[in-house]
GROMACS .gro file of C-alpha atoms in nm:
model
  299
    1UNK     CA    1  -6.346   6.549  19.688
    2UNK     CA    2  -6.047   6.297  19.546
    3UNK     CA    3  -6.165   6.124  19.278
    4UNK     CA    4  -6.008   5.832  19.090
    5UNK     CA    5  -6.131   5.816  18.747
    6UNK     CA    6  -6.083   5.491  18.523
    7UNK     CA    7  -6.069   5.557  18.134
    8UNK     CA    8  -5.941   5.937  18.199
    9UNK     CA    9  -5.797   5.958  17.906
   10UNK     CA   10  -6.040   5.819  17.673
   11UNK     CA   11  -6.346   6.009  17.505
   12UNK     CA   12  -6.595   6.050  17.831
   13UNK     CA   13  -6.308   6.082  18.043
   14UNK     CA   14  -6.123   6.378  17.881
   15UNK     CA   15  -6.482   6.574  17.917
   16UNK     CA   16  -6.501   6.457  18.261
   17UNK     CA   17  -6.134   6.546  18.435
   18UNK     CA   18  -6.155   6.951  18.413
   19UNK     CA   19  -6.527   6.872  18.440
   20UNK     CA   20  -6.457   6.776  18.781
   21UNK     CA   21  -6.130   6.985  18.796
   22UNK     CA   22  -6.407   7.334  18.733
   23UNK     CA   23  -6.580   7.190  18.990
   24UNK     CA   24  -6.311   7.185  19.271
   25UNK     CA   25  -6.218   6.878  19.275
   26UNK     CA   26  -5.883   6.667  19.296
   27UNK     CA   27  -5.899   6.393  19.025
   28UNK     CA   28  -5.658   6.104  19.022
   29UNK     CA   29  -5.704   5.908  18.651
   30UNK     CA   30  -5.574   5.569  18.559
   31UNK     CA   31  -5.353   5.577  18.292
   32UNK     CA   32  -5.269   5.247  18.073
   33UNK     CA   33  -4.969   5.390  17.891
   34UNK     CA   34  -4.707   5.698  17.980
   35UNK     CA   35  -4.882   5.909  17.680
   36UNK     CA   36  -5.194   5.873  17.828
   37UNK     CA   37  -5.064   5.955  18.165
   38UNK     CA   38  -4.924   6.291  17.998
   39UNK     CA   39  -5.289   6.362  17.845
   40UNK     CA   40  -5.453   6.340  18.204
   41UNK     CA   41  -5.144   6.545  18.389
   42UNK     CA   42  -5.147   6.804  18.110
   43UNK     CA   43  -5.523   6.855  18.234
   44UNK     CA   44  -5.442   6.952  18.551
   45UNK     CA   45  -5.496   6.600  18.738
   46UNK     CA   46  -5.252   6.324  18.858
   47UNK     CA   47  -5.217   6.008  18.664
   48UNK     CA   48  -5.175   5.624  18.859
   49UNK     CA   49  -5.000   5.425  18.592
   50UNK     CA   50  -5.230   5.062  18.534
   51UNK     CA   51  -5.519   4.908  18.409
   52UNK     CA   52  -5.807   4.735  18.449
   53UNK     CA   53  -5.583   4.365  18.509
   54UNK     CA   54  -5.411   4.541  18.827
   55UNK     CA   55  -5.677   4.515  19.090
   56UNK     CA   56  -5.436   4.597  19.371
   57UNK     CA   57  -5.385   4.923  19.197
   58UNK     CA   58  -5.737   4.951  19.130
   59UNK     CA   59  -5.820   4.888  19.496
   60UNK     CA   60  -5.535   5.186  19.657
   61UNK     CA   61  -5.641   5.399  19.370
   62UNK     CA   62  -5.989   5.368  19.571
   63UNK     CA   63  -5.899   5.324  19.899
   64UNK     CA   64  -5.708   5.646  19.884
   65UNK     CA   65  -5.992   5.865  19.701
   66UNK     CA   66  -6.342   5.985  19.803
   67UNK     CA   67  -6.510   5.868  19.519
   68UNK     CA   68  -6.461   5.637  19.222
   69UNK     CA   69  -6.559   5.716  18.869
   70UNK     CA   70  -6.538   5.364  18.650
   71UNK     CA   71  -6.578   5.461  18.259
   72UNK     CA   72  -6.307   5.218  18.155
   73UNK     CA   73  -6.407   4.902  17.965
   74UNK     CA   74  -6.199   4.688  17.752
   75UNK     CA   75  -6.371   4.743  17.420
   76UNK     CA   76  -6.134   4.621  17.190
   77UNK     CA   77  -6.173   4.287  17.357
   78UNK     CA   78  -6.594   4.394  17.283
   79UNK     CA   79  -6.465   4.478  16.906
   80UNK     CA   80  -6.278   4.193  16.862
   81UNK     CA   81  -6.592   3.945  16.942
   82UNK     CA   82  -6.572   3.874  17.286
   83UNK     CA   83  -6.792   4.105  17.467
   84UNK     CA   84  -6.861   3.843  17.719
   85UNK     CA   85  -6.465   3.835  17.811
   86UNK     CA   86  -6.476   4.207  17.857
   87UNK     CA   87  -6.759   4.228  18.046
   88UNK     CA   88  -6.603   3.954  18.328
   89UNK     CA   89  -6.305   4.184  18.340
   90UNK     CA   90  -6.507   4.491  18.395
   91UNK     CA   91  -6.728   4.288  18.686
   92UNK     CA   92  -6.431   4.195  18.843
   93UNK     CA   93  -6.292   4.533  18.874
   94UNK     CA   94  -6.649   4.675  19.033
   95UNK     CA   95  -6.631   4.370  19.251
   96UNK     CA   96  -6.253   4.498  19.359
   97UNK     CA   97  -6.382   4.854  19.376
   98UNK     CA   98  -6.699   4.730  19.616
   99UNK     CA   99  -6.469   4.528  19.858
  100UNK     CA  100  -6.239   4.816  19.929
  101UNK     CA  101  -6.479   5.064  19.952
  102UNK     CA  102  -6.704   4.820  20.173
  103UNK     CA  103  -6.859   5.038  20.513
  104UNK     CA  104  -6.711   5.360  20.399
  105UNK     CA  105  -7.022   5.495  20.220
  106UNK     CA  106  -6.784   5.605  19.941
  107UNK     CA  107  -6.933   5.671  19.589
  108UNK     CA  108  -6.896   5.423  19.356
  109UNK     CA  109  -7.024   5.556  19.001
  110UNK     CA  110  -7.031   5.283  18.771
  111UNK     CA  111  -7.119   5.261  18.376
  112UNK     CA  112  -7.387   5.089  18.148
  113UNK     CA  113  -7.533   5.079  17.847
  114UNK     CA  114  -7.910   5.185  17.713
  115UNK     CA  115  -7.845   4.867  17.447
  116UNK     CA  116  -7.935   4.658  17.780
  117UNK     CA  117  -8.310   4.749  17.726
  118UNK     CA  118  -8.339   4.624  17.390
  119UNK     CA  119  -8.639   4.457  17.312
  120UNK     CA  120  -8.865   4.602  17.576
  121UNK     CA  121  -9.104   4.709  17.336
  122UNK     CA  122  -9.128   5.085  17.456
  123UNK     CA  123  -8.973   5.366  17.642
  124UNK     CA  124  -8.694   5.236  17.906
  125UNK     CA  125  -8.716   5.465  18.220
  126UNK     CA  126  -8.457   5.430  18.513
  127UNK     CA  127  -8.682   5.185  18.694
  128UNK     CA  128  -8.572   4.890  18.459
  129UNK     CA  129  -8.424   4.577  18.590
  130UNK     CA  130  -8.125   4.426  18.385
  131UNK     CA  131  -8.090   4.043  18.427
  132UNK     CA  132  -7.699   3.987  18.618
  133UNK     CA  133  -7.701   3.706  18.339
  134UNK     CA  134  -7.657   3.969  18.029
  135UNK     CA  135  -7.307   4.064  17.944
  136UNK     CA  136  -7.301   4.414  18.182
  137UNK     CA  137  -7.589   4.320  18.431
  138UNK     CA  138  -7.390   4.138  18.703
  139UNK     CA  139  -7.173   4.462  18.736
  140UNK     CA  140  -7.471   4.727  18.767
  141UNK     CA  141  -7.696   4.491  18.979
  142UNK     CA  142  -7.395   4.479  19.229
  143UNK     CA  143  -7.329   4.871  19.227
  144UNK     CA  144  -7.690   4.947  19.256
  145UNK     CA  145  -7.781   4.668  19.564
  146UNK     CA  146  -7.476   4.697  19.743
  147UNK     CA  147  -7.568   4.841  20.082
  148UNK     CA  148  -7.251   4.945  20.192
  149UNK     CA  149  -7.102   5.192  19.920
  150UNK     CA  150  -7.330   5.487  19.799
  151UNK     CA  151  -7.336   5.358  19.465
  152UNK     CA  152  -7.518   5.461  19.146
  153UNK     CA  153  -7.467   5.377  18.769
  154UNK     CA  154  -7.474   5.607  18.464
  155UNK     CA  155  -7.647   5.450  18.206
  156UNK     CA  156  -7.496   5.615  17.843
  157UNK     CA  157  -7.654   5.580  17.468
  158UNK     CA  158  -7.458   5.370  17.252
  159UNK     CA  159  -7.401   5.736  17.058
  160UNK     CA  160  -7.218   5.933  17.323
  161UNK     CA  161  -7.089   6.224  17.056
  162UNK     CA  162  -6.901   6.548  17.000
  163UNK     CA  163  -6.570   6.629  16.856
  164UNK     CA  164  -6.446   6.385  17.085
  165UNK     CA  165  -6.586   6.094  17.004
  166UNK     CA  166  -6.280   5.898  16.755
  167UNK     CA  167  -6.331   5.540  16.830
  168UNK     CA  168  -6.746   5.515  16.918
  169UNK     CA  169  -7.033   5.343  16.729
  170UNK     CA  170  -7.053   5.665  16.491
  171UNK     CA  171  -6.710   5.685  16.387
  172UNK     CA  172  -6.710   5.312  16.345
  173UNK     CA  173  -7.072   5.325  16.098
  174UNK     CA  174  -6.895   5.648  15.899
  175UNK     CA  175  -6.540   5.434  15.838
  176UNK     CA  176  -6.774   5.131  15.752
  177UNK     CA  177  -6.967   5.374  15.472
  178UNK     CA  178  -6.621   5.519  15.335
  179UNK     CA  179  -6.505   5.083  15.298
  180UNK     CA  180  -6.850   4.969  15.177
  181UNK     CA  181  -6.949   5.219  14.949
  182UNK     CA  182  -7.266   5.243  15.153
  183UNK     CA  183  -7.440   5.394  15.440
  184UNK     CA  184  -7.639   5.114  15.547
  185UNK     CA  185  -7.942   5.065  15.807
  186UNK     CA  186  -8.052   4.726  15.970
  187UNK     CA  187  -8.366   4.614  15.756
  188UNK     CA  188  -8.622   4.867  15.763
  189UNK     CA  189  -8.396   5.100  15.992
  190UNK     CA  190  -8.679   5.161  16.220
  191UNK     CA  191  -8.494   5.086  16.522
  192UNK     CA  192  -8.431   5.320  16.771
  193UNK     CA  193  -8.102   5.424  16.988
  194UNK     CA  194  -8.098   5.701  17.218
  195UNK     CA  195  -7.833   5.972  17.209
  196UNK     CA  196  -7.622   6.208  17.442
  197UNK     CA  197  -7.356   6.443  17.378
  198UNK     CA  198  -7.018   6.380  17.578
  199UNK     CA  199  -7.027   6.752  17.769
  200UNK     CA  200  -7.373   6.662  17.883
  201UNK     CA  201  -7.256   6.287  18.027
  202UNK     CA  202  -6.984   6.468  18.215
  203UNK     CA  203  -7.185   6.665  18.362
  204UNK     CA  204  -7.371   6.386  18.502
  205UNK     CA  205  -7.108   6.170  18.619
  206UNK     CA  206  -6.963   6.474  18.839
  207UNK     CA  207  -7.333   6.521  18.971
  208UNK     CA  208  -7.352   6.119  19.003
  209UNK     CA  209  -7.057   6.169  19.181
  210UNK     CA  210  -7.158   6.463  19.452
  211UNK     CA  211  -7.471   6.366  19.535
  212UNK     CA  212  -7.679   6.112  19.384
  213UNK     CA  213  -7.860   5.846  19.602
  214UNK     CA  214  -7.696   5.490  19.695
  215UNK     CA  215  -7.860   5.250  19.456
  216UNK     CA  216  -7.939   5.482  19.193
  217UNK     CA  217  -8.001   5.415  18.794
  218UNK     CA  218  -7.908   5.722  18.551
  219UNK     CA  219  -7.976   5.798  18.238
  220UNK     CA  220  -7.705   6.018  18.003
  221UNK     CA  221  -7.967   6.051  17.715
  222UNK     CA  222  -8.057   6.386  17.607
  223UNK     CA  223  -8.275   6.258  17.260
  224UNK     CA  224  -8.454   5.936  17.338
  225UNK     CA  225  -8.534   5.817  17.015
  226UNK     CA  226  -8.326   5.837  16.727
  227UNK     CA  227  -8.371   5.552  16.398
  228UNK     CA  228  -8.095   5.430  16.242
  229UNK     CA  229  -8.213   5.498  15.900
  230UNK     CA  230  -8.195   5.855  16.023
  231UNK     CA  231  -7.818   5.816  16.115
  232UNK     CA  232  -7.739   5.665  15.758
  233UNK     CA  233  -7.964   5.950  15.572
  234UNK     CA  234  -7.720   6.175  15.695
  235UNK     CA  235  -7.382   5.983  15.678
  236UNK     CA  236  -7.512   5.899  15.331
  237UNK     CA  237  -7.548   6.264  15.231
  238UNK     CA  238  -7.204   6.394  15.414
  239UNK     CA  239  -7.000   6.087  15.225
  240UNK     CA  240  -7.235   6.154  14.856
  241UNK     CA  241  -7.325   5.778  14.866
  242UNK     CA  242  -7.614   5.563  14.813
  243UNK     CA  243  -7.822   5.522  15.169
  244UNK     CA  244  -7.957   5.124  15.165
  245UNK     CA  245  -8.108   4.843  15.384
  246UNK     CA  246  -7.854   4.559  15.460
  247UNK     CA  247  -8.066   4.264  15.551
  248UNK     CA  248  -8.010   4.013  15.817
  249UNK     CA  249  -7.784   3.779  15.627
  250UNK     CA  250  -7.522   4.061  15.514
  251UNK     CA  251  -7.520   4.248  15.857
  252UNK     CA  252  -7.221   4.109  16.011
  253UNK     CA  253  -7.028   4.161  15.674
  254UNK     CA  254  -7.139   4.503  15.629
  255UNK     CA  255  -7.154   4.612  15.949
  256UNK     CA  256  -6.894   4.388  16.153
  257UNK     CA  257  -6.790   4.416  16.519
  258UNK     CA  258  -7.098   4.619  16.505
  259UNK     CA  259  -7.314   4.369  16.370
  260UNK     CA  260  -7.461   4.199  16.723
  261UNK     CA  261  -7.562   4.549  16.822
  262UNK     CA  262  -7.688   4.719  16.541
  263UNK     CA  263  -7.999   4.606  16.485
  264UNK     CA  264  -8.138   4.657  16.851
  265UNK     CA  265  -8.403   4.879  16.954
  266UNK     CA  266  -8.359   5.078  17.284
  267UNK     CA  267  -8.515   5.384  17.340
  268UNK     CA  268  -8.492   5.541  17.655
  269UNK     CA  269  -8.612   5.822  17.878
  270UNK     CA  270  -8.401   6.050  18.118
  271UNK     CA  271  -8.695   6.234  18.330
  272UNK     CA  272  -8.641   6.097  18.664
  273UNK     CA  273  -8.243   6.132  18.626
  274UNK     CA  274  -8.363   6.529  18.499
  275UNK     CA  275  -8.548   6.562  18.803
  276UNK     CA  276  -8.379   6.409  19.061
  277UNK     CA  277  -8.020   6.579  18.980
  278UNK     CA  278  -8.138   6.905  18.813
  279UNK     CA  279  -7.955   6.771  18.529
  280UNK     CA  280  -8.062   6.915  18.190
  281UNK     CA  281  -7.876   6.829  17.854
  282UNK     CA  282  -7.788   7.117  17.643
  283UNK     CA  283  -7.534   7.059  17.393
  284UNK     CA  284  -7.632   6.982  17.002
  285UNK     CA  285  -7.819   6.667  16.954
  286UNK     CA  286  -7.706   6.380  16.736
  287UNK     CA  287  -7.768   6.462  16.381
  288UNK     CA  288  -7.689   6.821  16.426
  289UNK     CA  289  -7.323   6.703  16.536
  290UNK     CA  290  -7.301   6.442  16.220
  291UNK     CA  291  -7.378   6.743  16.005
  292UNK     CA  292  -7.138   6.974  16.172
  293UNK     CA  293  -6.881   6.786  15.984
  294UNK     CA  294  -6.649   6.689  16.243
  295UNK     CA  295  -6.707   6.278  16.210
  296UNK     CA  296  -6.611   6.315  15.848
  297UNK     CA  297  -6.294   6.455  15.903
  298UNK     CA  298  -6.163   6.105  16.092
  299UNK     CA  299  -5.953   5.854  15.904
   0.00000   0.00000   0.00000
């Protein structure tokens, strides 16, 4: 197949070209800047100069491909407090990539987040209903019910890590311990996030990409249950500094453009995506990576 990858050059996507590449395939990624068009051609694929403004672009980067891969979101909009603006951008472009791909029975593979399931009160599975009224829920709802593109939506842990991973959640909590002075959990730092590691997503989204179903949900979660009290235990350790609860009142200036997201508790199961794509994660799980070293070595 031709794919077009958005966000080739960024952490999932450099894992996922010569993924796909290994696996035969053509890839075409979209590339907001000539360096990152040199990162993506220097893998072996062809770069389209744009981003995620230029819908036209978007659309013949689609029309011209067998399937469409969508990782890119504008997170530094997220970052910079408006999540809500980024996720109207990112709806927008799966609404430009559903018209033009409209009766072709194309694969659309789209992105969300496990975050989306906080507050269930238990395990997520791939069953779950988002509401299209939460930030990222319009865009999967319309992948998942359209009935004229085969689409499907990988679903990844707010820790996606490996070596790769220099601008994620874990990156962002180590640079916050080196400022602070502390590794810090929410409250009691009971709360749960799931975890994946990058080689295992990629994986996934080239499987997603082959053969999975029209309207299905997939989870990129290899450890469903991780609390972030764990996470700061070892940060803590790596960094030699004191590991401590930041209550409610101090999270957003301890943790801040993390803050709104820290606190949640999400975790989530992967059998049904295991079983229905013969997809099994193998890499090293989340706090073996953190004490491999490797996120302590980032500035």
């Amino acid at each position: 197949m031709k794919v077009f990858v958005t966000g080739a050059s960024g952490h999932v996507g450099s894992a996922l070209v010569p993924e796909l590449l290994r696996a035969g395939h053509q890839v075409v990624g979209l590339a907001r800047s000539e360096a990152s068009a040199a990162k993506i051609e220097a893998q072996g694929a062809t770069a389209q100069l744009g981003d995620l403004d230029d819908l036209d672009g978007l659309r013949k980067g689609a029309a011209e491909s067998d399937a469409v891969i969508h990782l890119a979101f504008k997170h530094d909009e997220m970052y910079a407090g408006d999540y809500q603006g980024a996720a109207d951008a990112d709806l927008a472009v799966v609404r430009a990539f559903l018209a033009e791909l409209s009766g072709t029975g194309k694969a659309l593979i789209g992105t969300g987040g496990t975050l989306s399931y906080s507050g269930l009160g238990r395990t997520a599975t791939e069953e779950e209903r988002v509401s299209s009224e939460s930030p990222r829920g319009a865009a999967r709802n319309e992948i998942v019910d359209s009935q004229d593109v085969r689409g499907a939506v990988v679903v990844l842990p707010p820790t996606v890590h490996s070596a790769l991973d220099t601008a994620g959640f874990i990156p962002i909590l180590v640079r916050t311990a080196r400022t602070t002075g502390i590794s810090g959990y929410p409250g009691d730092g009971t709360n749960r996030w799931s975890a994946g590691h990058t080689l295992d997503a990629a994986r996934l989204y080239r499987l997603a990409a082959e053969k999975a179903p029209a309207g299905t949900i997939l989870h990129a979660v290899a450890e469903e249950a991780i609390t972030m009290k764990e996470i700061a235990e070892v940060i803590g350790r790596k960094l030699d500094l004191p590991v401590e609860s930041i209550p409610a009142e101090r999270a957003q200036e301890h943790f801040g453009p993390l803050a709104f997201m820290v606190s949640r508790d999400a975790p989530t199961s992967a059998e049904q995506t295991k079983a229905l794509l013969n997809w099994e994660p193998k890499e090293p799980g989340l706090l073996e990576d953190l004490e491999a070293g490797f996120y302590f070595d980032q500035k």
